PDB file of C-alpha atoms in Angstrom:
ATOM      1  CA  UNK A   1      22.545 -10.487 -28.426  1.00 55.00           C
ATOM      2  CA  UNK A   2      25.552  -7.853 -27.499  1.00 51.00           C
ATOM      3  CA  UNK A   3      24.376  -5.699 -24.368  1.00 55.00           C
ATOM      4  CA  UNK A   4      22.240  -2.308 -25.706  1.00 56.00           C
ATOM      5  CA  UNK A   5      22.656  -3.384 -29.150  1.00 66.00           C
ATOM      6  CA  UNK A   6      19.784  -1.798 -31.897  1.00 79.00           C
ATOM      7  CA  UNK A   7      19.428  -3.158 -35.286  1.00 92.00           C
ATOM      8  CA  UNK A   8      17.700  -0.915 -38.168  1.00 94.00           C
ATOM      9  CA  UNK A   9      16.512  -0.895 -41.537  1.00 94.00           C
ATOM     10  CA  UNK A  10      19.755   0.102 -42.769  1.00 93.00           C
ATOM     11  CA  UNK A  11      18.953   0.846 -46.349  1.00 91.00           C
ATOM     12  CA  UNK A  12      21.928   1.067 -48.020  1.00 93.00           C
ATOM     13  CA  UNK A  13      22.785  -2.874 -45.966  1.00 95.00           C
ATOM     14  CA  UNK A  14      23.229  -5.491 -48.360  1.00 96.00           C
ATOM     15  CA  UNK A  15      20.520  -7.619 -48.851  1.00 97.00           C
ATOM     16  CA  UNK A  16      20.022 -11.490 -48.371  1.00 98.00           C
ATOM     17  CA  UNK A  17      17.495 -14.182 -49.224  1.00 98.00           C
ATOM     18  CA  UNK A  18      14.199 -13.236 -47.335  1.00 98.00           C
ATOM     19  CA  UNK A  19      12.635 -16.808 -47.383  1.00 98.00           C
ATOM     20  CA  UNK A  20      15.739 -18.069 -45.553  1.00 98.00           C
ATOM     21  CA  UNK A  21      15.248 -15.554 -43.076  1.00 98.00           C
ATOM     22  CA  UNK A  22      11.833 -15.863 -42.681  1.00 98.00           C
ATOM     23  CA  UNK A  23      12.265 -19.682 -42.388  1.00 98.00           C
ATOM     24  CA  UNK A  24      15.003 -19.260 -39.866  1.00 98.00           C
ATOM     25  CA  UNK A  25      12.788 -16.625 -37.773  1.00 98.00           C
ATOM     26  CA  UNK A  26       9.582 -19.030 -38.130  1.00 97.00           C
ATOM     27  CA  UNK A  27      12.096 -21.871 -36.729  1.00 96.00           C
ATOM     28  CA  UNK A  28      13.098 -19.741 -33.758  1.00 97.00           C
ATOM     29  CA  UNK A  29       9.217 -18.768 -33.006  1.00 96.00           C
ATOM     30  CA  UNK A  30       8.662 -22.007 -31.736  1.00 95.00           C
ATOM     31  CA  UNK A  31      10.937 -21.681 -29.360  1.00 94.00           C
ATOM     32  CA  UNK A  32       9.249 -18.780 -27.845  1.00 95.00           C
ATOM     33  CA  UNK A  33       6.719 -20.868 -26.470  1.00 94.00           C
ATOM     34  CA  UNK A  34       9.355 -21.770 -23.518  1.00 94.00           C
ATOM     35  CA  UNK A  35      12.568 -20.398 -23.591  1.00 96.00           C
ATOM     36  CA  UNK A  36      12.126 -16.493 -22.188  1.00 97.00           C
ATOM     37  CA  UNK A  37      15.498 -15.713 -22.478  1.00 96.00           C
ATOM     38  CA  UNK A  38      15.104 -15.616 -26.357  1.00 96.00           C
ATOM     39  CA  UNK A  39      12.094 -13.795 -26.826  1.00 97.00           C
ATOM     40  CA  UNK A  40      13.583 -10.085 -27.328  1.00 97.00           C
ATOM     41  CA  UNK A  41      15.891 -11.066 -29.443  1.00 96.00           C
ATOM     42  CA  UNK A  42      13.752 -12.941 -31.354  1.00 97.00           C
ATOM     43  CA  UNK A  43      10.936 -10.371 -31.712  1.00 96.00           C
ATOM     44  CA  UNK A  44      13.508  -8.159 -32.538  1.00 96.00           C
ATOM     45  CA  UNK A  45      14.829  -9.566 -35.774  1.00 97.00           C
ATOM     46  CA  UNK A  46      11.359 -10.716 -36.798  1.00 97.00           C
ATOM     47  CA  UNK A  47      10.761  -6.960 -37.674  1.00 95.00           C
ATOM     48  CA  UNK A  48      13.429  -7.552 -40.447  1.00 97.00           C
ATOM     49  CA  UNK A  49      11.523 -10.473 -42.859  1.00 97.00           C
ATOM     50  CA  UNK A  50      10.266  -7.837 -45.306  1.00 96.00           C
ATOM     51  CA  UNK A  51      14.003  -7.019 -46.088  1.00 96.00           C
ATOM     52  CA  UNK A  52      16.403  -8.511 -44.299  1.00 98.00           C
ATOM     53  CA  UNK A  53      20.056  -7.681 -44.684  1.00 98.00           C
ATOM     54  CA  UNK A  54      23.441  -9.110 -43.589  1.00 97.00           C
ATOM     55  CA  UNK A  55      23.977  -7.837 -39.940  1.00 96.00           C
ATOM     56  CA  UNK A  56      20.153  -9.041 -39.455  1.00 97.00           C
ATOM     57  CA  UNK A  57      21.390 -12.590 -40.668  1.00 98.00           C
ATOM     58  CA  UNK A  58      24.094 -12.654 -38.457  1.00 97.00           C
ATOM     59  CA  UNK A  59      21.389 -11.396 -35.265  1.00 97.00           C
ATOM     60  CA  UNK A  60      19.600 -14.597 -36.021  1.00 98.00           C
ATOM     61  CA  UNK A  61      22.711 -17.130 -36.312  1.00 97.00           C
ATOM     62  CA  UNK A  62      24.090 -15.642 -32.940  1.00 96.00           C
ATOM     63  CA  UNK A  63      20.481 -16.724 -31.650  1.00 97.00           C
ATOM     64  CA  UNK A  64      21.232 -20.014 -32.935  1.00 97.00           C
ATOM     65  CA  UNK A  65      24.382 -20.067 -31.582  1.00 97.00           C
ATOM     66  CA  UNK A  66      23.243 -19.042 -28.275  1.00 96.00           C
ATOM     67  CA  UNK A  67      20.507 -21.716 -28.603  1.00 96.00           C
ATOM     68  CA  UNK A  68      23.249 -24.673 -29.340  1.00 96.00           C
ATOM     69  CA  UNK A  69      25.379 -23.696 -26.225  1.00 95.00           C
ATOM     70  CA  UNK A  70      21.895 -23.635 -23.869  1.00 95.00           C
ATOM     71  CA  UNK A  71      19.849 -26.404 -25.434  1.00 93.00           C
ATOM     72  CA  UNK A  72      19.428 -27.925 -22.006  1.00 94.00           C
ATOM     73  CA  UNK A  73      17.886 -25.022 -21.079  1.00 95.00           C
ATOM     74  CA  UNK A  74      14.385 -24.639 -19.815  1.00 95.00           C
ATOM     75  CA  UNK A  75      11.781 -23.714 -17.043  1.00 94.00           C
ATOM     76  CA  UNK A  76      11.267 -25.797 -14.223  1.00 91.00           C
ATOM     77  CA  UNK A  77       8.087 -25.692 -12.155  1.00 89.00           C
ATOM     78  CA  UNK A  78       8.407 -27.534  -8.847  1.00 81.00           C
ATOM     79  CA  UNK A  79       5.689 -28.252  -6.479  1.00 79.00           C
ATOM     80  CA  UNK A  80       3.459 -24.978  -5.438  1.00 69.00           C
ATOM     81  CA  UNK A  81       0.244 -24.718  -4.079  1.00 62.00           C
ATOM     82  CA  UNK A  82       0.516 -20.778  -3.989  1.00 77.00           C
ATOM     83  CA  UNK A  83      -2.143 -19.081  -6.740  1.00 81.00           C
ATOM     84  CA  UNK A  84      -1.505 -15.785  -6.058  1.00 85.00           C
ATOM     85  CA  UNK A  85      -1.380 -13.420  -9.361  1.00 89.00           C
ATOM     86  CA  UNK A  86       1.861 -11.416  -9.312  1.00 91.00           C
ATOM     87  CA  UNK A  87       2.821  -9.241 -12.600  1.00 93.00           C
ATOM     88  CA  UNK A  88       5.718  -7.149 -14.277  1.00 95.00           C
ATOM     89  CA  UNK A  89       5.474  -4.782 -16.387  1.00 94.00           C
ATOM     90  CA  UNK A  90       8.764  -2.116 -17.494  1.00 94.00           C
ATOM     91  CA  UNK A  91       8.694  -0.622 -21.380  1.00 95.00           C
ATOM     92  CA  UNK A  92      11.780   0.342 -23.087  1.00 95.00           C
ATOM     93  CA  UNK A  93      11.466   4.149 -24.150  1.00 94.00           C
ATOM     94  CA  UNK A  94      11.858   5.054 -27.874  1.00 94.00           C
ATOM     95  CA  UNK A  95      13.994   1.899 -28.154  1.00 94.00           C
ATOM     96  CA  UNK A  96      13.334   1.447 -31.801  1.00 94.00           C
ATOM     97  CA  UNK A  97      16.173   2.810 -34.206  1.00 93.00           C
ATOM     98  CA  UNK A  98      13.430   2.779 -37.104  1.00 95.00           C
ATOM     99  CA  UNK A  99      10.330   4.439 -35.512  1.00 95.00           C
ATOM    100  CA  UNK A 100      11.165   5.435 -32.012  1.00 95.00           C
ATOM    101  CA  UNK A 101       8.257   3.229 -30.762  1.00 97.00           C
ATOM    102  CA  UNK A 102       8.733   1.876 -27.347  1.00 97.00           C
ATOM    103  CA  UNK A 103       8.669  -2.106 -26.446  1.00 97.00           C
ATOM    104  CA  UNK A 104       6.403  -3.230 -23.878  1.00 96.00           C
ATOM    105  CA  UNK A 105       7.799  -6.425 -21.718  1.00 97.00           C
ATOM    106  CA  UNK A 106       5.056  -8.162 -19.237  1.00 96.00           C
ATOM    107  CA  UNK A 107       5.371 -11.461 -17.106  1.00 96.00           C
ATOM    108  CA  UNK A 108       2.805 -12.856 -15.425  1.00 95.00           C
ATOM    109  CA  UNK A 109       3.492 -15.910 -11.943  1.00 93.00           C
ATOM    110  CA  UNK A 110       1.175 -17.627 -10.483  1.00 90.00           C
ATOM    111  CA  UNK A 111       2.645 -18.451  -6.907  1.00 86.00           C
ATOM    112  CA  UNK A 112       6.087 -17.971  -7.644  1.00 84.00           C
ATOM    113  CA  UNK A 113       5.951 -19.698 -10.834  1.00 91.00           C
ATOM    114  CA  UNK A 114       6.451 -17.851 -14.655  1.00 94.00           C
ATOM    115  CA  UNK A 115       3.278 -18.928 -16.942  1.00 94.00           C
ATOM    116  CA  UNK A 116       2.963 -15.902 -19.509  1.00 96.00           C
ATOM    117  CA  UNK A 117       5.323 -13.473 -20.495  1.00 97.00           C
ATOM    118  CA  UNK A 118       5.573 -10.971 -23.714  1.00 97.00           C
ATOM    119  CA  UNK A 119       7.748  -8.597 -25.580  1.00 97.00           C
ATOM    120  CA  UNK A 120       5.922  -6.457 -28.117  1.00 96.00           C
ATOM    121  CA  UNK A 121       6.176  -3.491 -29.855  1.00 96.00           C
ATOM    122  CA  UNK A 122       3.961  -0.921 -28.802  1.00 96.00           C
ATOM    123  CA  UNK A 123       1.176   0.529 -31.684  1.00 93.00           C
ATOM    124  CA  UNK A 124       2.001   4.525 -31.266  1.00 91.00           C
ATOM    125  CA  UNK A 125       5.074   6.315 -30.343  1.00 94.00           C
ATOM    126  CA  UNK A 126       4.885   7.441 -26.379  1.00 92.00           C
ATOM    127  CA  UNK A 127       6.325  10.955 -26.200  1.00 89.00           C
ATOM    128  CA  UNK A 128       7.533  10.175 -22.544  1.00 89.00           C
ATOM    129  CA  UNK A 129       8.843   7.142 -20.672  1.00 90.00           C
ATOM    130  CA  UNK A 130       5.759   7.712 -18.677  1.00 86.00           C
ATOM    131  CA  UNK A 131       3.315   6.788 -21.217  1.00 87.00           C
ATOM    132  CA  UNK A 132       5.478   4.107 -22.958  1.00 92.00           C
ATOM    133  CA  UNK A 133       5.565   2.543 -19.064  1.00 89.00           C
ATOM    134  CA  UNK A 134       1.743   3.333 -18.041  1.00 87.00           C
ATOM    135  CA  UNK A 135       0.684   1.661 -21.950  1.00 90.00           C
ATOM    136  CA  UNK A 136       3.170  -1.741 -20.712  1.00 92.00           C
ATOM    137  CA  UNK A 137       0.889  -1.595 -17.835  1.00 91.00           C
ATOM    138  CA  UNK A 138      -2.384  -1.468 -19.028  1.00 89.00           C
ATOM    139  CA  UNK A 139      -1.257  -4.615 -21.226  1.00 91.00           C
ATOM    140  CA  UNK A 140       0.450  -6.382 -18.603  1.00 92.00           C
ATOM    141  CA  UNK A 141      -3.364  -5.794 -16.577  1.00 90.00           C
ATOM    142  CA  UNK A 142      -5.910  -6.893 -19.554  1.00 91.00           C
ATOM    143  CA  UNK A 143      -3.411 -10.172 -19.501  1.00 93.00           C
ATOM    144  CA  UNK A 144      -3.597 -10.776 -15.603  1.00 90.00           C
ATOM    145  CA  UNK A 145      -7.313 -10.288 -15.914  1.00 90.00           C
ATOM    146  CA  UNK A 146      -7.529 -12.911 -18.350  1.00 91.00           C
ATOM    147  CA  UNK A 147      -5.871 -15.308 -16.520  1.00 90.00           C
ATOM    148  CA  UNK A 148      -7.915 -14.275 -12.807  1.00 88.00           C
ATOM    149  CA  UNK A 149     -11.578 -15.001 -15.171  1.00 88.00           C
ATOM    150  CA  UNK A 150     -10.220 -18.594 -15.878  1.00 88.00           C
ATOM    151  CA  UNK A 151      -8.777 -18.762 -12.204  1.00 86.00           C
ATOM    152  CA  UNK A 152     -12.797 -17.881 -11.149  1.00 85.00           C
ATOM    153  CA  UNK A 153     -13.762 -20.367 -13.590  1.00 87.00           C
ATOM    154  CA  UNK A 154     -12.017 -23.359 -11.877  1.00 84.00           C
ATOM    155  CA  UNK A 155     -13.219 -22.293  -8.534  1.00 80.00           C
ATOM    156  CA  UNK A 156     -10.146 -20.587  -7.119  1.00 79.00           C
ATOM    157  CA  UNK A 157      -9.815 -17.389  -5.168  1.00 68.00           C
ATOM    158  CA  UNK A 158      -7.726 -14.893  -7.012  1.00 62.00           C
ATOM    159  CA  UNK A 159      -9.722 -11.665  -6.093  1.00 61.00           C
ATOM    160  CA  UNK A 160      -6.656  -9.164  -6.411  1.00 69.00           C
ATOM    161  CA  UNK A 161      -3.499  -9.602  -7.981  1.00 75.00           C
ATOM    162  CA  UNK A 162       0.026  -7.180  -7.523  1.00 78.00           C
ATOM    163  CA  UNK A 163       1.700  -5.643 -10.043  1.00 79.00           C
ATOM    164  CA  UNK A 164       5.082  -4.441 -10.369  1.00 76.00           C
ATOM    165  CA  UNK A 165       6.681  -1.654 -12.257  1.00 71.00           C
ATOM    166  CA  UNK A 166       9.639   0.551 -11.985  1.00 63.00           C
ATOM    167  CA  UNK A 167       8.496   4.230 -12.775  1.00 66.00           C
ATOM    168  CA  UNK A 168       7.168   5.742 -10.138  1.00 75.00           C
ATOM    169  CA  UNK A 169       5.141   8.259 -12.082  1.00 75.00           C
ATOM    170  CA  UNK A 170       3.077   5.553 -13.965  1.00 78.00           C
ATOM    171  CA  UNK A 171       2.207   4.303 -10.196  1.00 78.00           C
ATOM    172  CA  UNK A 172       1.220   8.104  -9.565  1.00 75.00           C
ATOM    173  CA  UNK A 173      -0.896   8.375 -12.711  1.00 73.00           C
ATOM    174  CA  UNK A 174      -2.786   4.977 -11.937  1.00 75.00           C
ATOM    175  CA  UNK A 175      -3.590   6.114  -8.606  1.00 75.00           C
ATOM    176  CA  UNK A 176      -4.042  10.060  -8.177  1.00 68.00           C
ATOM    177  CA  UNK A 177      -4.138  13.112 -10.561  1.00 54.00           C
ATOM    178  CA  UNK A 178      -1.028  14.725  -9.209  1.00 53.00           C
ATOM    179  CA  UNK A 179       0.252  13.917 -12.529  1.00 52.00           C
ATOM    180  CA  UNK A 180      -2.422  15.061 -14.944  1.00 54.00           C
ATOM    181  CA  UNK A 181      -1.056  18.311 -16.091  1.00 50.00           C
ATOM    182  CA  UNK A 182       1.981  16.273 -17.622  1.00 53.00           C
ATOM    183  CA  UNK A 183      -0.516  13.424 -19.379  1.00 61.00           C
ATOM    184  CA  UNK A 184      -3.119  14.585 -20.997  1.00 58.00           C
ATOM    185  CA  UNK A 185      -1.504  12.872 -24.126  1.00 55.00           C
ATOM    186  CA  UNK A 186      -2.526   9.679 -22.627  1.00 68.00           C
ATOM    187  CA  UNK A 187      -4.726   7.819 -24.329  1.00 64.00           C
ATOM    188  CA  UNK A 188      -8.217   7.066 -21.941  1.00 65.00           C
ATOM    189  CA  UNK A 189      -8.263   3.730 -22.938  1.00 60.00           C
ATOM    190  CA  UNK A 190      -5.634   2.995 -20.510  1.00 64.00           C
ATOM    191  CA  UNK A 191      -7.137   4.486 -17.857  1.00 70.00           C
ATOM    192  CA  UNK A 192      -9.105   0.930 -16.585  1.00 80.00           C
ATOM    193  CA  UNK A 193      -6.226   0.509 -14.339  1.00 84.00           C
ATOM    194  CA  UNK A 194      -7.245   3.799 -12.361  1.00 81.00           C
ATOM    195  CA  UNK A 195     -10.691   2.043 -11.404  1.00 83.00           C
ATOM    196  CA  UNK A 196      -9.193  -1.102 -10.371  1.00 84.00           C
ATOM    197  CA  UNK A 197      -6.867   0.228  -8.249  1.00 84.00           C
ATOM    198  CA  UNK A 198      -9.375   2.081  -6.428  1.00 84.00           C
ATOM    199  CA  UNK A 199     -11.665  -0.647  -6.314  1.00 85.00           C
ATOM    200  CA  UNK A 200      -8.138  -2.556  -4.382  1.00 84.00           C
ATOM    201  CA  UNK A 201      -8.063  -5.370  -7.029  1.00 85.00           C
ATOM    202  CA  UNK A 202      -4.673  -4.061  -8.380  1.00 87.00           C
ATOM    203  CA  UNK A 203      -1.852  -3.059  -5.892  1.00 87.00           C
ATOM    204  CA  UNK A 204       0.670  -1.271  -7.971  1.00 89.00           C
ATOM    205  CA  UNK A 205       4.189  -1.743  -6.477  1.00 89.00           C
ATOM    206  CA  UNK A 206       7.354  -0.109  -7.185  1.00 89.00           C
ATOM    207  CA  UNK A 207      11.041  -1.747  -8.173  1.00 89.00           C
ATOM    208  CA  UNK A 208      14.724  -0.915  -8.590  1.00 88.00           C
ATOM    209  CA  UNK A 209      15.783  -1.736 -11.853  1.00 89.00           C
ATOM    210  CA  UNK A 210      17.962  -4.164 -10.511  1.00 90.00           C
ATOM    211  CA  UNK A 211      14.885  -6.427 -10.125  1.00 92.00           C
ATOM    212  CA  UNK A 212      12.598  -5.428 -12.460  1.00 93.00           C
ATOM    213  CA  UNK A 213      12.447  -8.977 -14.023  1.00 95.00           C
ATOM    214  CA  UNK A 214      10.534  -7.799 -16.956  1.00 96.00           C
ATOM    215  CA  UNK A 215      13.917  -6.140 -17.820  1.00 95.00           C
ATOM    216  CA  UNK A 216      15.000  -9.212 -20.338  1.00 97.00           C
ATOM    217  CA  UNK A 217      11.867  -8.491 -22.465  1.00 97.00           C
ATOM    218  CA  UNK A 218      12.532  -4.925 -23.546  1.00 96.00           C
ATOM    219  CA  UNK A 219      16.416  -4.530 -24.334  1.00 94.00           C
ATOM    220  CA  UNK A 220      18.883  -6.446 -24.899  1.00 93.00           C
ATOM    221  CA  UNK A 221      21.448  -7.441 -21.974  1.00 94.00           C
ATOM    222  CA  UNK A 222      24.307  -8.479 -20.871  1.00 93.00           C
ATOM    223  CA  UNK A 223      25.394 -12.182 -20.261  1.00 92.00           C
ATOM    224  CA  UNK A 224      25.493 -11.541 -16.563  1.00 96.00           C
ATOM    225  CA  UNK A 225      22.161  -9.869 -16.130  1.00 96.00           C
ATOM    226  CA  UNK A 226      20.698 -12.254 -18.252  1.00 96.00           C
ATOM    227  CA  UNK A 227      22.237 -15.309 -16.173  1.00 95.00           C
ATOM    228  CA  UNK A 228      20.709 -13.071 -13.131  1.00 97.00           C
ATOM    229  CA  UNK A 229      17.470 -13.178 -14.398  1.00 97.00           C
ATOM    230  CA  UNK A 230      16.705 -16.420 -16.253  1.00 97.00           C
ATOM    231  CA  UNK A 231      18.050 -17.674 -12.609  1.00 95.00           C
ATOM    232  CA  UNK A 232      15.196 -15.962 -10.745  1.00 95.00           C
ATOM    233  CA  UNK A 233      12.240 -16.637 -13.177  1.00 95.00           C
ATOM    234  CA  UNK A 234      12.645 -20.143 -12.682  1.00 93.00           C
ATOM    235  CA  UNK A 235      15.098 -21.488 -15.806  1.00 95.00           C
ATOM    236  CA  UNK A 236      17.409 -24.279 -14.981  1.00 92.00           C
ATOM    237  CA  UNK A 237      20.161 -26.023 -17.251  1.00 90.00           C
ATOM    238  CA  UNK A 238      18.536 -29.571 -17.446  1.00 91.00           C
ATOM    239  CA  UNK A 239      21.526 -31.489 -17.184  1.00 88.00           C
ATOM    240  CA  UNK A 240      21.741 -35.020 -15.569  1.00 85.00           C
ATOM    241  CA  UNK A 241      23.528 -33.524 -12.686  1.00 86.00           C
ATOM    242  CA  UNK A 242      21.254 -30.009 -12.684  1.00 86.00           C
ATOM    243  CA  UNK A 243      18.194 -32.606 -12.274  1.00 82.00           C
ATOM    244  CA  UNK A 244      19.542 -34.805  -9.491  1.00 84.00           C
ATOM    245  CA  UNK A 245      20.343 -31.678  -7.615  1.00 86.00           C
ATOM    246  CA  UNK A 246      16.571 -30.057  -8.389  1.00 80.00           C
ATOM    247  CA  UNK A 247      15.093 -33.453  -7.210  1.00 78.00           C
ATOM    248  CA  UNK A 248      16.694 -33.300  -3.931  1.00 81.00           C
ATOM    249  CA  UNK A 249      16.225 -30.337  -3.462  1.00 77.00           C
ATOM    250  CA  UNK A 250      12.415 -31.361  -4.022  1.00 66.00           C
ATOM    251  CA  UNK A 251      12.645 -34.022  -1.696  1.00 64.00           C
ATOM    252  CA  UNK A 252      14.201 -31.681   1.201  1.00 60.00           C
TER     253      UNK A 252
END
C-alpha cells in the first residue's frame, strides 16, 4: 500500500460486488499465516466486506499485485538454540479515518527468530497516544505469557521475557505513578503489566522509531522501510540463488 495512506467508508464511493471482495479478502487471509509484510494491509481492507467500494477494490488488487512480484517471499528460520522471549509492541494513534480507533501491532521472537505477530484494531478509542500504546502493550504481554506457559510446559527456562516499545510514557506508567494524574482514563485491566514488572518478569525497554519493528503492523509504509524491516525480522526472497547463499551462510 502507498506510504500513510487511510481508506474510509466513503459513502457516497461507488459500490462493487461484496462476495467478490469478501472472496478476494478470505483468499488473502491465508496468507497471513506467513507473510508479515501483508498483514496491515490486509486487516485493513477486511474492515470494508460489509460495503466495499471501488478504491477498496483497487487496495486489494495492489495486494495482489504486490503478492505476484514477491511470491518467493517468505520467513526463514535458521539454526538457533537461543529461547529467550523478546516482544514489540507500538500502536498507531487514532489511525482510523472511520472511528478514530487506534491499531495495535505486536511481534513476538523466540531467540532471534519471528513466531507470532498481530495487527488489530483496538475495541475503544484511546484519547492519547499513551493509552492507545500502554493497551498494544498489555496485548503484546497476555500473548508472550501464553507462549512462556507452553515454554514451562516443555521443560524450558523462560522465566522473564523483554519487551520493547517506543513511548516512553507507557514505560513510565507500567513502572511508577509519575504519570497517574494524566491516566486515570486508563482502563485497570491493563494494569497486570505494573505487577509483572515489579515482580522483574517483564523488562520494558525503550526504541527509536527507526527500529521499532512492530512499525509494519500499524501503518502503512514506504517500500524502503518496508524492505528495512521484512530484512530484519527474518524474510528472505527464496530464490535458487537467495537459498544457495542462506545455506552457506549456514554452513559458515
Amino acid at each position: 500500500m502507498v506510504e500513510k495512506s487511510k481508506l474510509d467508508e466513503d459513502k457516497e464511493g461507488k459500490a462493487v460486488d461484496p462476495l467478490h471482495y469478501r472472496g478476494m479478502i478470505g483468499t488473502l487471509l491465508y496468507f497471513t499465516a506467513s507473510r508479515l509484510d501483508l498483514q496491515f494491509a490486509i486487516c485493513m481492507c477486511a474492515k470494508y466486506q460489509a460495503r466495499p467500494i471501488e478504491k477498496h477494490l483497487h487496495a486489494v488488487k495492489r495486494i495482489f499485485r504486490y503478492l505476484r512480484g514477491t511470491v518467493n517471499r517468505g520467513l526463514w528460520y535458521p539454526k538457533d538454540s537461543s529461547i529467550a522471549l523478546t516482544a514489540f509492541a507500538d500502536a498507531d494513534h487514532a489511525g482510523c479515518q472511520d472511528t478514530r480507533r487506534s491499531t495495535s501491532g505486536s511481534m513476538q521472537l523466540l531467540g532471534y527468530r519471528l513466531v507470532s505477530w498481530s495487527s488489530k484494531m483496538q475495541k475503544s478509542v484511546a484519547i492519547s497516544s499513551t493509552k492507545a500504546k500502554y493497551i498494544a502493550l498489555s496485548d503484546c504481554c497476555a500473548q508472550v505469557f501464553w507462549m512462556r506457559s507452553q515454554l514451562i510446559d516443555y521443560a524450558l527456562d523462560s522465566t522473564r521475557f523483554q519487551c520493547i516499545v517506543i513511548k516512553k510514557s507507557a514505560i513510565a506508567l507500567c513502572c511508577n505513578n509519575v504519570q497517574h494524574s494524566r491516566s486515570k482514563h486508563i482502563d485497570m485491566r491493563y494494569h497486570f503489566i505494573k505487577e509483572h514488572v515489579e515482580n522483574e518478569v517483564i523488562e520494558l525497554y525503550f526504541v527509536n522509531t527507526e527500529y521499532q519493528l512492530a512499525d509494519i503492523f500499524t501503518k502503512a509504509l514506504g517500500r524502503e522501510r518496508i524492505k528495512f524491516l521484512i530484512n530484519k525480522l527474518g524474510m528472505r526472497s527464496f530464490t535458487p540463488e537467495t537459498l544457495k547463499q542462506l545455506a552457506d551462510e549456514v554452513e559458515e
